[in-house]
Amino acid sequence: MTHAHGRSTGLPISRATMAGAATALALLLSATALAQPAGGGRIGGQSQPPAGQELPVDDTSVEQAPAPNARRIYVSDPAHFAVLTQLFTIDGDKGKLLGMSDTGFVPNTVVASDGSFFGTASTVWSRLGHGKRTDYIEILDARTHNPIIDIELPKDPRFLVGTYPMMTTLTPDNKSLLFYQFSPSPAVGLVSLTDKKLVKMMDVPDCYHIFPSDNNNFFMHCRDGSMLKVTFKADGSAERKKTQVFHKEDEYLYNTPAYSAKAGRIVWPTYTGKTFQVDVTGNEAKFMPAFEAFSDEEKAQGWAPGGWQVVAYHRESDRVFLLADQRAKWTHKSPSRFVFVFEGKTGKRLNKIDLGHETDSIAVSQDKTPQLYALSSAQKTLFIHDAESGKEVSKVDRLGHSPLVINTSDM
Amino acid sequence: MRRALLSALLVALPLHAASAADAIEVLPDASAAPAEAKQVQIAKMKFNPTDITVKAGTVVTWTNSEALPHNVHFKAGGPNVSKDIEGPMLRANQTFSVRFNQAGTYDYICTPHPFMKAKVTVE
Ligand SMILES: [Cu+2]
């Protein structure tokens, strides 16, 4: 983050217009200098100090973000598949934008489990949209927003796709980053953040998404409806084992499941609201009974999930939040206005929140009194709600072109 | 001298008119495939058969028999494939033919469906 903020003790006229932008500040300083009357006088109705008395000095500095907490939010704007994109750092407590980071083509964001750093897997080209392609991992300090690790990935292995959060992830110890390769064959890249290099592309069968259950195990979801367990060593050698098939071929699971690494819980809704849950604690996949988010009567009225990140999970209270609305079939990526809240263990419905705006993605903070984040791509705004009452408490607007993805950390 | 001239000529030729010395020789169009070509069908996200064995010099013809487009893609780096050969996307009933000139195993995929994997073994 390089927002230059003037710690001004200067004239009210300059303070009011400064607004934190370095360029505006520079302009104002020169304008103020030009406007100084020779023998004192008045500017904009403000009194000037008597001749001979020193003017207070405007001084600029590079600010740091406060120490991250559970309500630190990262909002990624893939900007409708633009080559240059942005990642916004937001303070959920204050409903305030803290900083921005530049990112490349369809970036995937990761956040450390202690909040100390964040980063992206990203792609750039030497001539903006063509030329030599470079895939890389960039890790930034959560307070300074300065890059602390930059790792180039050989042979351009990233899967370039509309951002699915679980396609790139960190192991719980924050020492390894795992990312998905689609073509020419399915593989998971193991990146060592300590050795700062790509260790190996680990071959996997026809399976997708990456859910690390500990530092040496992750699960994937396979085309045949099973889960795959991959156990890997530091050198990238790996063993693979498939589970039973847990859903039917015509039950379509969303691309954006919720995953709590600390709870070892994957929450995975279908297009109709049937919600599968997989418990991966102890590195074993246990399939919990799936629950229906909507009754047959509600389904007949068109109630179904819809949006981008349609599901969130709060670990401590074991609650599932599902973004849904009344809709036509095959509009599962269109935004929704409501969040339905369920008890994770039983699937019992606890609440229905009217967000009051068209929402594409939701997330929750993992503190005791969680916030519910509702991102509207069309309004370019993150609405912050109290997760219990559903009441809107603040919002942050002007978040790029088409913000779509929310990342938080369960610290 | 003759060899040097031949390679100079080859540079000017389009990709599909590869030298007979190439391990994988893509035939220019369907009519170039001999009647006795080995057939592989593409349907329901699968190559059928997924594993065939042929003699050196045999032509293999792939036919897509469904609406969903598929292709045949020999990726560079696979066994016996030094250069990427990415066949065109085939619509329903379109074909793609290759003559295999050298013994070996040739793995291939469908570009947009990398889980469609198959191979040709040439004796
Ligand atoms: Cu295909």
Coordinates of C-alpha atoms and ligand atoms in Angstrom, one line a residue:
Chain A
M1 CA 0.0 0.0 0.0
T2 CA 1.4 3.3 -0.9
H3 CA -1.3 5.8 0.0
A4 CA 0.4 9.0 0.9
H5 CA -1.5 10.7 3.6
G6 CA -0.7 14.3 4.5
R7 CA -0.5 14.6 8.2
S8 CA -1.5 18.2 7.8
T9 CA -1.5 20.8 10.5
G10 CA -1.7 23.5 7.8
L11 CA -4.4 25.8 6.7
P12 CA -8.0 24.7 6.8
I13 CA -8.2 25.4 3.1
S14 CA -5.7 22.8 2.2
R15 CA -6.8 20.2 4.8
A16 CA -10.3 20.2 3.4
T17 CA -9.3 19.4 -0.1
M18 CA -6.4 17.1 0.5
A19 CA -8.3 13.8 0.6
G20 CA -5.2 11.7 0.9
A21 CA -4.1 11.7 -2.7
A22 CA -0.4 12.5 -3.3
T23 CA -1.0 14.2 -6.6
A24 CA -3.7 16.4 -5.2
L25 CA -1.4 17.3 -2.3
A26 CA 1.4 18.3 -4.7
L27 CA -1.0 20.5 -6.7
L28 CA -2.4 22.1 -3.6
L29 CA 1.1 22.9 -2.2
S30 CA 2.0 24.8 -5.3
A31 CA -1.4 26.5 -5.5
T32 CA -1.0 27.6 -1.9
A33 CA 2.4 28.9 -2.6
L34 CA 1.2 30.9 -5.7
A35 CA -1.7 32.2 -3.8
Q36 CA 0.3 33.7 -1.0
P37 CA -0.3 37.4 -1.0
A38 CA 2.8 39.5 -0.6
G39 CA 1.8 41.2 2.6
G40 CA -0.6 38.8 4.3
G41 CA -4.3 38.9 3.6
R42 CA -7.1 36.4 3.2
I43 CA -7.6 33.3 1.1
G44 CA -11.0 31.7 0.9
G45 CA -12.1 33.7 3.9
Q46 CA -9.3 32.3 6.2
S47 CA -7.0 34.5 8.1
Q48 CA -3.3 34.2 7.3
P49 CA -0.8 34.2 10.1
P50 CA 0.9 37.5 10.7
A51 CA 4.0 38.2 8.7
G52 CA 7.1 36.7 10.3
Q53 CA 5.3 33.8 11.9
E54 CA 6.2 30.4 10.4
L55 CA 3.5 28.5 8.5
P56 CA 2.8 25.0 9.7
V57 CA 4.5 22.4 7.5
D58 CA 2.5 19.7 5.5
D59 CA 4.4 16.5 5.9
T60 CA 3.7 13.3 4.0
S61 CA 4.3 9.7 4.9
V62 CA 3.4 6.2 3.7
E63 CA 0.9 4.7 6.0
Q64 CA 0.6 1.1 7.2
A65 CA -2.6 -0.8 7.6
P66 CA -3.5 -1.6 11.2
A67 CA -2.7 -5.1 12.5
P68 CA -5.1 -7.5 10.8
N69 CA -8.0 -9.1 12.7
A70 CA -10.8 -11.5 11.9
R71 CA -12.6 -8.6 10.1
R72 CA -9.9 -7.9 7.6
I73 CA -11.5 -8.5 4.2
Y74 CA -9.9 -8.9 0.8
V75 CA -12.1 -8.2 -2.2
S76 CA -10.8 -9.2 -5.6
D77 CA -12.0 -7.5 -8.8
P78 CA -11.3 -9.7 -11.8
A79 CA -12.8 -6.8 -13.8
H80 CA -14.7 -8.9 -16.4
F81 CA -11.5 -10.7 -17.5
A82 CA -9.4 -7.6 -17.9
V83 CA -5.6 -8.2 -17.9
L84 CA -5.0 -5.6 -15.1
T85 CA -7.1 -6.2 -12.0
Q86 CA -7.1 -5.0 -8.3
L87 CA -7.4 -6.4 -4.9
F88 CA -8.9 -4.2 -2.2
T89 CA -8.0 -4.5 1.5
I90 CA -10.9 -3.5 3.7
D91 CA -11.4 -3.0 7.5
G92 CA -14.7 -4.6 8.3
D93 CA -14.9 -2.9 11.8
K94 CA -14.8 0.6 10.3
G95 CA -16.3 -0.2 6.9
K96 CA -13.2 1.5 5.4
L97 CA -11.0 0.9 2.5
L98 CA -7.4 0.4 3.7
G99 CA -5.5 -0.1 0.5
M100 CA -5.2 -1.6 -2.9
S101 CA -2.9 -4.1 -4.7
D102 CA -2.4 -4.5 -8.4
T103 CA -3.0 -7.9 -9.7
G104 CA -2.9 -9.6 -13.2
F105 CA -5.3 -11.8 -15.2
V106 CA -7.9 -13.8 -13.2
P107 CA -5.9 -13.7 -10.0
N108 CA -6.5 -16.1 -7.1
T109 CA -6.2 -14.7 -3.6
V110 CA -4.9 -16.5 -0.5
V111 CA -4.8 -15.2 3.1
A112 CA -2.5 -16.6 5.8
S113 CA -4.3 -18.4 8.6
D114 CA -2.9 -15.9 11.1
G115 CA -3.7 -12.9 8.8
S116 CA 0.0 -11.9 8.6
F117 CA 0.2 -12.0 4.9
F118 CA -1.9 -12.3 1.8
G119 CA -1.1 -12.9 -1.8
T120 CA -2.2 -13.9 -5.3
A121 CA -1.4 -16.4 -8.0
S122 CA -1.4 -14.2 -11.0
T123 CA -0.6 -14.0 -14.7
V124 CA 0.8 -11.1 -16.8
W125 CA 2.1 -10.8 -20.4
S126 CA 5.0 -8.8 -21.6
R127 CA 2.8 -6.7 -24.0
L128 CA -0.2 -6.3 -21.7
G129 CA -2.5 -8.8 -23.5
H130 CA 0.0 -10.7 -25.6
G131 CA 3.7 -11.5 -25.8
K132 CA 5.5 -13.7 -23.2
R133 CA 3.3 -15.0 -20.5
T134 CA 4.5 -15.2 -16.9
D135 CA 2.6 -17.0 -14.1
Y136 CA 3.8 -16.0 -10.6
I137 CA 3.0 -16.1 -6.9
E138 CA 3.2 -12.8 -5.1
I139 CA 3.0 -12.6 -1.3
L140 CA 2.4 -9.2 0.4
D141 CA 2.8 -8.1 4.0
A142 CA -0.7 -7.5 5.5
R143 CA 0.4 -4.2 7.1
T144 CA 2.7 -2.6 4.6
H145 CA 1.3 -4.2 1.5
N146 CA 4.8 -4.5 0.2
P147 CA 5.7 -7.7 -1.7
I148 CA 7.7 -10.0 0.4
I149 CA 7.9 -13.1 -1.9
D150 CA 7.7 -13.4 -5.7
I151 CA 7.9 -16.8 -7.2
E152 CA 7.8 -17.4 -11.0
L153 CA 6.0 -20.5 -12.0
P154 CA 7.7 -22.3 -15.0
K155 CA 5.7 -23.4 -18.0
D156 CA 2.7 -21.2 -17.3
P157 CA 0.7 -23.8 -15.3
R158 CA -2.1 -21.7 -14.0
F159 CA -5.7 -22.6 -14.8
L160 CA -7.1 -19.3 -16.3
V161 CA -10.8 -19.4 -15.2
G162 CA -13.3 -17.1 -13.5
T163 CA -12.0 -17.0 -9.9
Y164 CA -12.9 -20.1 -7.9
P165 CA -11.4 -19.5 -4.4
M166 CA -10.6 -23.2 -3.8
M167 CA -8.5 -23.5 -6.9
T168 CA -5.5 -21.9 -5.1
T169 CA -4.9 -22.4 -1.3
L170 CA -2.4 -22.4 1.5
T171 CA -1.6 -25.3 3.8
P172 CA -2.6 -24.5 7.4
D173 CA 1.1 -23.8 8.4
N174 CA 1.2 -21.1 5.6
K175 CA 4.4 -22.7 4.3
S176 CA 3.1 -24.2 1.1
L177 CA 0.8 -22.9 -1.6
L178 CA -1.2 -25.3 -3.8
F179 CA -2.7 -24.3 -7.2
Y180 CA -4.7 -26.2 -9.9
Q181 CA -3.6 -26.9 -13.4
F182 CA -6.3 -27.9 -15.9
S183 CA -4.4 -28.3 -19.2
P184 CA -2.7 -30.4 -20.6
S185 CA -3.6 -32.7 -17.7
P186 CA -5.0 -32.2 -14.2
A187 CA -2.3 -31.5 -11.7
V188 CA -1.7 -29.6 -8.5
G189 CA 1.3 -27.3 -8.2
L190 CA 3.2 -27.5 -4.9
V191 CA 4.9 -24.2 -4.2
S192 CA 7.2 -23.9 -1.2
L193 CA 7.0 -20.4 0.3
T194 CA 10.0 -21.0 2.5
D195 CA 12.2 -22.2 -0.4
K196 CA 10.5 -19.7 -2.7
K197 CA 10.0 -22.1 -5.6
L198 CA 7.7 -24.4 -7.4
V199 CA 8.6 -27.8 -6.0
K200 CA 6.5 -30.0 -8.3
M201 CA 3.4 -30.4 -10.4
M202 CA 1.7 -33.3 -8.8
D203 CA -0.4 -35.4 -11.2
V204 CA -3.9 -36.0 -10.1
P205 CA -6.9 -37.8 -11.8
D206 CA -9.8 -35.9 -13.3
C207 CA -10.5 -34.0 -10.1
Y208 CA -11.0 -30.3 -9.2
H209 CA -10.6 -27.8 -6.3
I210 CA -8.1 -28.2 -3.4
F211 CA -9.1 -28.5 0.3
P212 CA -6.0 -29.0 2.5
S213 CA -6.9 -31.0 5.6
D214 CA -3.5 -30.6 7.1
N215 CA 0.0 -29.7 5.9
N216 CA 0.5 -32.9 3.9
N217 CA -3.0 -33.8 2.8
F218 CA -5.6 -32.3 0.6
F219 CA -8.9 -33.4 -0.9
M220 CA -10.3 -32.8 -4.3
H221 CA -13.7 -33.4 -6.0
C222 CA -13.7 -35.7 -9.0
R223 CA -15.8 -35.9 -12.2
D224 CA -17.2 -39.2 -11.1
G225 CA -18.7 -37.7 -7.9
S226 CA -16.1 -39.0 -5.5
M227 CA -13.5 -37.1 -3.5
L228 CA -9.8 -37.8 -3.9
K229 CA -7.4 -37.7 -1.0
V230 CA -3.8 -36.7 -1.9
T231 CA -1.0 -37.3 0.7
F232 CA 2.2 -35.5 -0.4
K233 CA 5.7 -35.1 0.9
A234 CA 7.9 -32.0 0.9
D235 CA 9.5 -33.1 -2.4
G236 CA 6.1 -33.4 -4.1
S237 CA 5.9 -37.2 -4.2
A238 CA 2.3 -38.1 -3.5
E239 CA -0.2 -40.9 -2.9
R240 CA -3.7 -40.7 -4.1
K241 CA -6.9 -42.5 -3.0
K242 CA -10.5 -42.0 -4.0
T243 CA -13.5 -42.2 -1.8
Q244 CA -17.0 -43.5 -2.5
V245 CA -19.2 -41.5 -5.0
F246 CA -21.3 -39.2 -2.8
H247 CA -23.6 -37.4 -5.2
K248 CA -25.5 -38.3 -8.4
E249 CA -24.5 -37.2 -11.9
D250 CA -27.5 -34.8 -12.2
E251 CA -26.7 -33.1 -8.8
Y252 CA -24.7 -30.1 -9.9
L253 CA -22.3 -28.8 -7.2
Y254 CA -21.4 -25.1 -7.3
N255 CA -17.9 -24.0 -8.3
T256 CA -17.5 -22.1 -5.1
P257 CA -18.0 -24.3 -2.0
A258 CA -17.2 -23.0 1.5
Y259 CA -14.3 -24.6 3.3
S260 CA -13.3 -24.1 6.9
A261 CA -9.8 -25.6 7.2
K262 CA -9.9 -25.3 11.0
A263 CA -13.2 -27.2 11.2
G264 CA -12.2 -29.5 8.4
R265 CA -15.6 -28.8 6.9
I266 CA -16.5 -28.5 3.2
V267 CA -20.0 -27.1 2.6
W268 CA -21.2 -27.7 -0.9
P269 CA -24.6 -26.7 -2.3
T270 CA -26.1 -27.8 -5.6
Y271 CA -28.0 -25.5 -8.0
T272 CA -31.3 -26.6 -6.3
G273 CA -30.1 -26.0 -2.8
K274 CA -29.4 -29.6 -1.8
T275 CA -26.3 -29.0 0.5
F276 CA -23.6 -31.7 0.9
Q277 CA -21.1 -31.5 3.7
V278 CA -17.9 -33.3 3.9
D279 CA -15.9 -33.6 7.2
V280 CA -12.2 -34.1 6.4
T281 CA -10.9 -33.9 10.0
G282 CA -8.2 -36.6 10.6
N283 CA -7.6 -36.7 6.9
E284 CA -10.6 -38.9 6.3
A285 CA -13.6 -37.9 4.2
K286 CA -16.8 -38.4 6.2
F287 CA -20.0 -37.6 4.3
M288 CA -22.6 -35.9 6.5
P289 CA -26.2 -36.3 5.6
A290 CA -27.1 -33.7 2.8
F291 CA -29.8 -31.3 3.7
E292 CA -32.3 -29.5 1.4
A293 CA -32.2 -25.8 1.8
F294 CA -35.7 -25.5 0.3
S295 CA -39.0 -27.4 0.7
D296 CA -40.6 -28.8 -2.4
E297 CA -43.2 -26.0 -2.1
E298 CA -40.5 -23.4 -2.1
K299 CA -38.7 -25.0 -5.0
A300 CA -42.0 -24.9 -6.9
Q301 CA -42.0 -21.1 -6.2
G302 CA -38.6 -20.9 -7.8
W303 CA -36.4 -20.6 -4.6
A304 CA -32.8 -21.7 -5.4
P305 CA -29.3 -20.5 -4.8
G306 CA -27.7 -18.0 -7.1
G307 CA -24.6 -15.8 -7.5
W308 CA -20.9 -16.4 -7.5
Q309 CA -19.8 -17.2 -3.9
V310 CA -23.2 -18.5 -2.8
V311 CA -22.2 -20.2 0.5
A312 CA -20.4 -19.2 3.7
Y313 CA -19.7 -21.2 6.8
H314 CA -19.2 -19.9 10.4
R315 CA -17.0 -22.4 12.2
E316 CA -17.7 -21.6 15.9
S317 CA -21.5 -21.4 15.6
D318 CA -21.6 -24.2 13.0
R319 CA -23.9 -22.1 10.7
V320 CA -24.3 -22.3 7.0
F321 CA -25.2 -19.1 5.0
L322 CA -26.7 -19.6 1.6
L323 CA -27.3 -16.8 -1.0
A324 CA -30.6 -17.5 -2.8
D325 CA -33.7 -16.0 -4.5
Q326 CA -36.6 -16.9 -6.6
R327 CA -35.3 -17.5 -10.1
A328 CA -35.7 -19.4 -13.4
K329 CA -33.7 -22.6 -13.9
W330 CA -30.2 -22.1 -15.3
T331 CA -29.8 -18.6 -13.8
H332 CA -27.6 -20.0 -11.0
K333 CA -24.9 -17.3 -11.6
S334 CA -27.3 -14.4 -11.3
P335 CA -27.3 -12.4 -8.1
S336 CA -29.7 -13.0 -5.2
R337 CA -31.3 -10.7 -2.5
F338 CA -31.6 -13.1 0.4
V339 CA -29.4 -15.2 2.7
F340 CA -30.8 -18.3 4.4
V341 CA -29.1 -19.4 7.6
F342 CA -29.0 -23.1 8.6
E343 CA -27.6 -25.0 11.5
G344 CA -24.7 -27.0 10.0
K345 CA -25.2 -30.3 11.9
T346 CA -28.9 -30.6 11.3
G347 CA -29.7 -28.4 8.3
K348 CA -32.4 -26.8 10.3
R349 CA -33.3 -23.3 9.0
L350 CA -32.6 -20.6 11.5
N351 CA -33.1 -17.3 9.6
K352 CA -33.9 -15.6 6.4
I353 CA -32.1 -12.3 5.8
D354 CA -33.4 -9.8 3.3
L355 CA -30.1 -8.1 2.2
G356 CA -32.0 -5.4 0.4
H357 CA -29.7 -5.4 -2.6
E358 CA -28.6 -7.7 -5.5
T359 CA -25.7 -9.7 -4.2
D360 CA -23.2 -11.9 -6.1
S361 CA -21.0 -13.1 -3.3
I362 CA -21.2 -13.7 0.5
A363 CA -18.7 -14.5 3.2
V364 CA -18.7 -14.3 7.0
S365 CA -16.0 -13.2 9.5
Q366 CA -15.0 -16.0 11.9
D367 CA -15.1 -14.0 15.2
K368 CA -17.7 -14.6 17.9
T369 CA -20.2 -12.0 16.6
P370 CA -19.7 -12.4 12.9
Q371 CA -20.2 -9.9 10.2
L372 CA -21.9 -11.0 7.0
Y373 CA -20.3 -9.6 3.9
A374 CA -22.5 -9.2 0.8
L375 CA -20.7 -8.1 -2.4
S376 CA -22.6 -6.5 -5.3
S377 CA -20.7 -6.6 -8.6
A378 CA -23.1 -4.3 -10.4
Q379 CA -23.0 -1.7 -7.6
K380 CA -19.2 -2.3 -7.0
T381 CA -20.0 -2.2 -3.3
L382 CA -19.3 -4.4 -0.3
F383 CA -22.3 -4.3 2.1
I384 CA -21.4 -5.2 5.7
H385 CA -24.2 -6.8 7.8
D386 CA -24.5 -8.1 11.3
A387 CA -24.7 -11.8 10.6
E388 CA -27.2 -12.4 13.5
S389 CA -29.8 -9.8 12.8
G390 CA -29.0 -9.3 9.1
K391 CA -29.0 -5.5 9.7
E392 CA -26.7 -3.6 7.3
V393 CA -24.1 -1.7 9.4
S394 CA -21.8 -0.2 6.8
K395 CA -20.7 -0.4 3.2
V396 CA -17.6 0.3 1.1
D397 CA -18.2 1.4 -2.5
R398 CA -16.2 2.1 -5.7
L399 CA -14.5 -1.3 -5.6
G400 CA -13.2 -1.5 -9.2
H401 CA -15.1 -2.6 -12.2
S402 CA -16.8 -5.9 -11.2
P403 CA -15.7 -7.1 -7.8
L404 CA -16.5 -10.7 -7.3
V405 CA -14.5 -12.6 -4.7
I406 CA -14.2 -12.2 -0.9
N407 CA -11.4 -13.7 1.1
T408 CA -11.1 -13.5 4.9
S409 CA -9.0 -15.4 7.5
D410 CA -10.1 -17.6 10.3
M411 CA -7.4 -16.4 12.8
Chain B
M1 CA 23.1 -32.2 -51.2
R2 CA 19.7 -33.8 -51.8
R3 CA 19.0 -33.9 -48.1
A4 CA 19.8 -30.2 -47.7
L5 CA 17.5 -29.4 -50.6
L6 CA 14.7 -31.4 -49.2
S7 CA 14.8 -29.7 -45.8
A8 CA 14.9 -26.3 -47.4
L9 CA 11.7 -27.2 -49.3
L10 CA 10.0 -28.5 -46.2
V11 CA 10.4 -25.2 -44.4
A12 CA 8.1 -23.6 -47.0
L13 CA 5.5 -26.3 -46.8
P14 CA 2.5 -25.9 -44.5
L15 CA 2.5 -27.8 -41.2
H16 CA 0.1 -30.6 -42.3
A17 CA 2.3 -31.7 -45.2
A18 CA 4.9 -33.0 -42.9
S19 CA 7.8 -35.2 -44.0
A20 CA 7.2 -38.9 -44.2
A21 CA 10.1 -39.1 -41.8
D22 CA 8.0 -37.5 -39.0
A23 CA 6.8 -39.9 -36.4
I24 CA 3.3 -38.4 -36.6
E25 CA 2.3 -37.3 -40.1
V26 CA -1.0 -35.4 -40.2
L27 CA -2.9 -36.1 -43.4
P28 CA -4.1 -33.0 -45.2
D29 CA -7.8 -34.0 -45.4
A30 CA -10.2 -36.8 -45.0
S31 CA -9.9 -38.0 -48.6
A32 CA -6.2 -38.6 -48.1
A33 CA -7.0 -41.4 -45.6
P34 CA -6.8 -44.9 -47.2
A35 CA -9.8 -47.1 -46.9
E36 CA -8.0 -49.5 -44.6
A37 CA -7.3 -46.8 -42.0
K38 CA -7.8 -47.8 -38.4
Q39 CA -10.9 -46.1 -37.0
V40 CA -11.3 -44.4 -33.6
Q41 CA -14.8 -43.0 -32.7
I42 CA -15.3 -40.0 -30.4
A43 CA -18.5 -39.8 -28.4
K44 CA -19.7 -39.3 -24.8
M45 CA -16.5 -37.6 -23.7
K46 CA -14.4 -40.7 -24.7
F47 CA -12.2 -42.0 -27.4
N48 CA -13.2 -45.5 -28.4
P49 CA -11.1 -47.5 -28.3
T50 CA -8.9 -45.7 -25.9
D51 CA -5.9 -47.9 -26.6
I52 CA -5.0 -49.2 -30.1
T53 CA -2.0 -51.0 -31.5
V54 CA -1.0 -50.6 -35.2
K55 CA 1.9 -51.4 -37.5
A56 CA 4.3 -48.6 -38.5
G57 CA 3.0 -46.8 -41.5
T58 CA -0.7 -47.3 -40.6
V59 CA -3.2 -44.4 -40.9
V60 CA -5.5 -43.8 -37.9
T61 CA -8.7 -41.8 -38.5
W62 CA -10.7 -40.3 -35.7
T63 CA -14.4 -39.5 -36.3
N64 CA -16.4 -37.3 -33.9
S65 CA -19.9 -38.8 -33.8
E66 CA -21.6 -36.2 -31.5
A67 CA -22.5 -32.5 -31.5
L68 CA -19.9 -31.6 -28.8
P69 CA -16.7 -30.6 -30.6
H70 CA -13.6 -32.7 -29.8
N71 CA -10.0 -32.9 -31.2
V72 CA -6.9 -35.0 -31.0
H73 CA -4.0 -33.4 -29.3
F74 CA -0.5 -34.9 -29.0
K75 CA 1.2 -32.8 -26.4
A76 CA 4.9 -32.0 -26.6
G77 CA 6.8 -33.7 -23.8
G78 CA 4.7 -36.9 -23.9
P79 CA 6.5 -40.1 -25.0
N80 CA 7.8 -39.8 -28.6
V81 CA 6.2 -36.4 -29.1
S82 CA 8.8 -33.6 -29.4
K83 CA 6.5 -31.0 -31.0
D84 CA 2.9 -30.1 -30.0
I85 CA 0.4 -31.4 -32.6
E86 CA -3.0 -30.0 -31.9
G87 CA -5.6 -31.3 -34.3
P88 CA -8.5 -29.0 -35.3
M89 CA -11.8 -29.2 -33.3
L90 CA -14.0 -31.7 -35.1
R91 CA -17.8 -31.1 -35.3
A92 CA -20.2 -34.0 -35.7
N93 CA -19.1 -36.5 -38.4
Q94 CA -15.8 -34.7 -39.1
T95 CA -12.6 -36.7 -39.3
F96 CA -8.9 -36.3 -38.6
S97 CA -6.2 -38.7 -39.9
V98 CA -2.7 -39.3 -38.9
R99 CA -0.1 -41.7 -40.3
F100 CA 2.3 -43.2 -37.7
N101 CA 5.7 -43.8 -39.2
Q102 CA 7.7 -44.9 -36.2
A103 CA 7.3 -47.5 -33.5
G104 CA 6.5 -46.2 -30.0
T105 CA 3.7 -45.1 -27.8
Y106 CA 1.8 -41.9 -28.5
D107 CA -0.4 -40.4 -25.8
Y108 CA -3.0 -37.9 -26.7
I109 CA -5.9 -35.9 -25.2
C110 CA -8.7 -33.6 -26.3
T111 CA -7.6 -30.0 -25.8
P112 CA -10.7 -28.6 -24.0
H113 CA -11.4 -32.0 -22.2
P114 CA -8.0 -33.0 -20.9
F115 CA -9.6 -35.9 -19.0
M116 CA -10.2 -37.5 -22.4
K117 CA -7.0 -39.5 -22.6
A118 CA -6.0 -42.2 -25.0
K119 CA -3.0 -43.7 -26.8
V120 CA -1.8 -45.3 -30.0
T121 CA 0.9 -47.9 -29.8
V122 CA 2.9 -48.4 -33.0
E123 CA 4.8 -51.6 -33.5
Ligands
CU1 CU -13.4 -33.3 -26.1

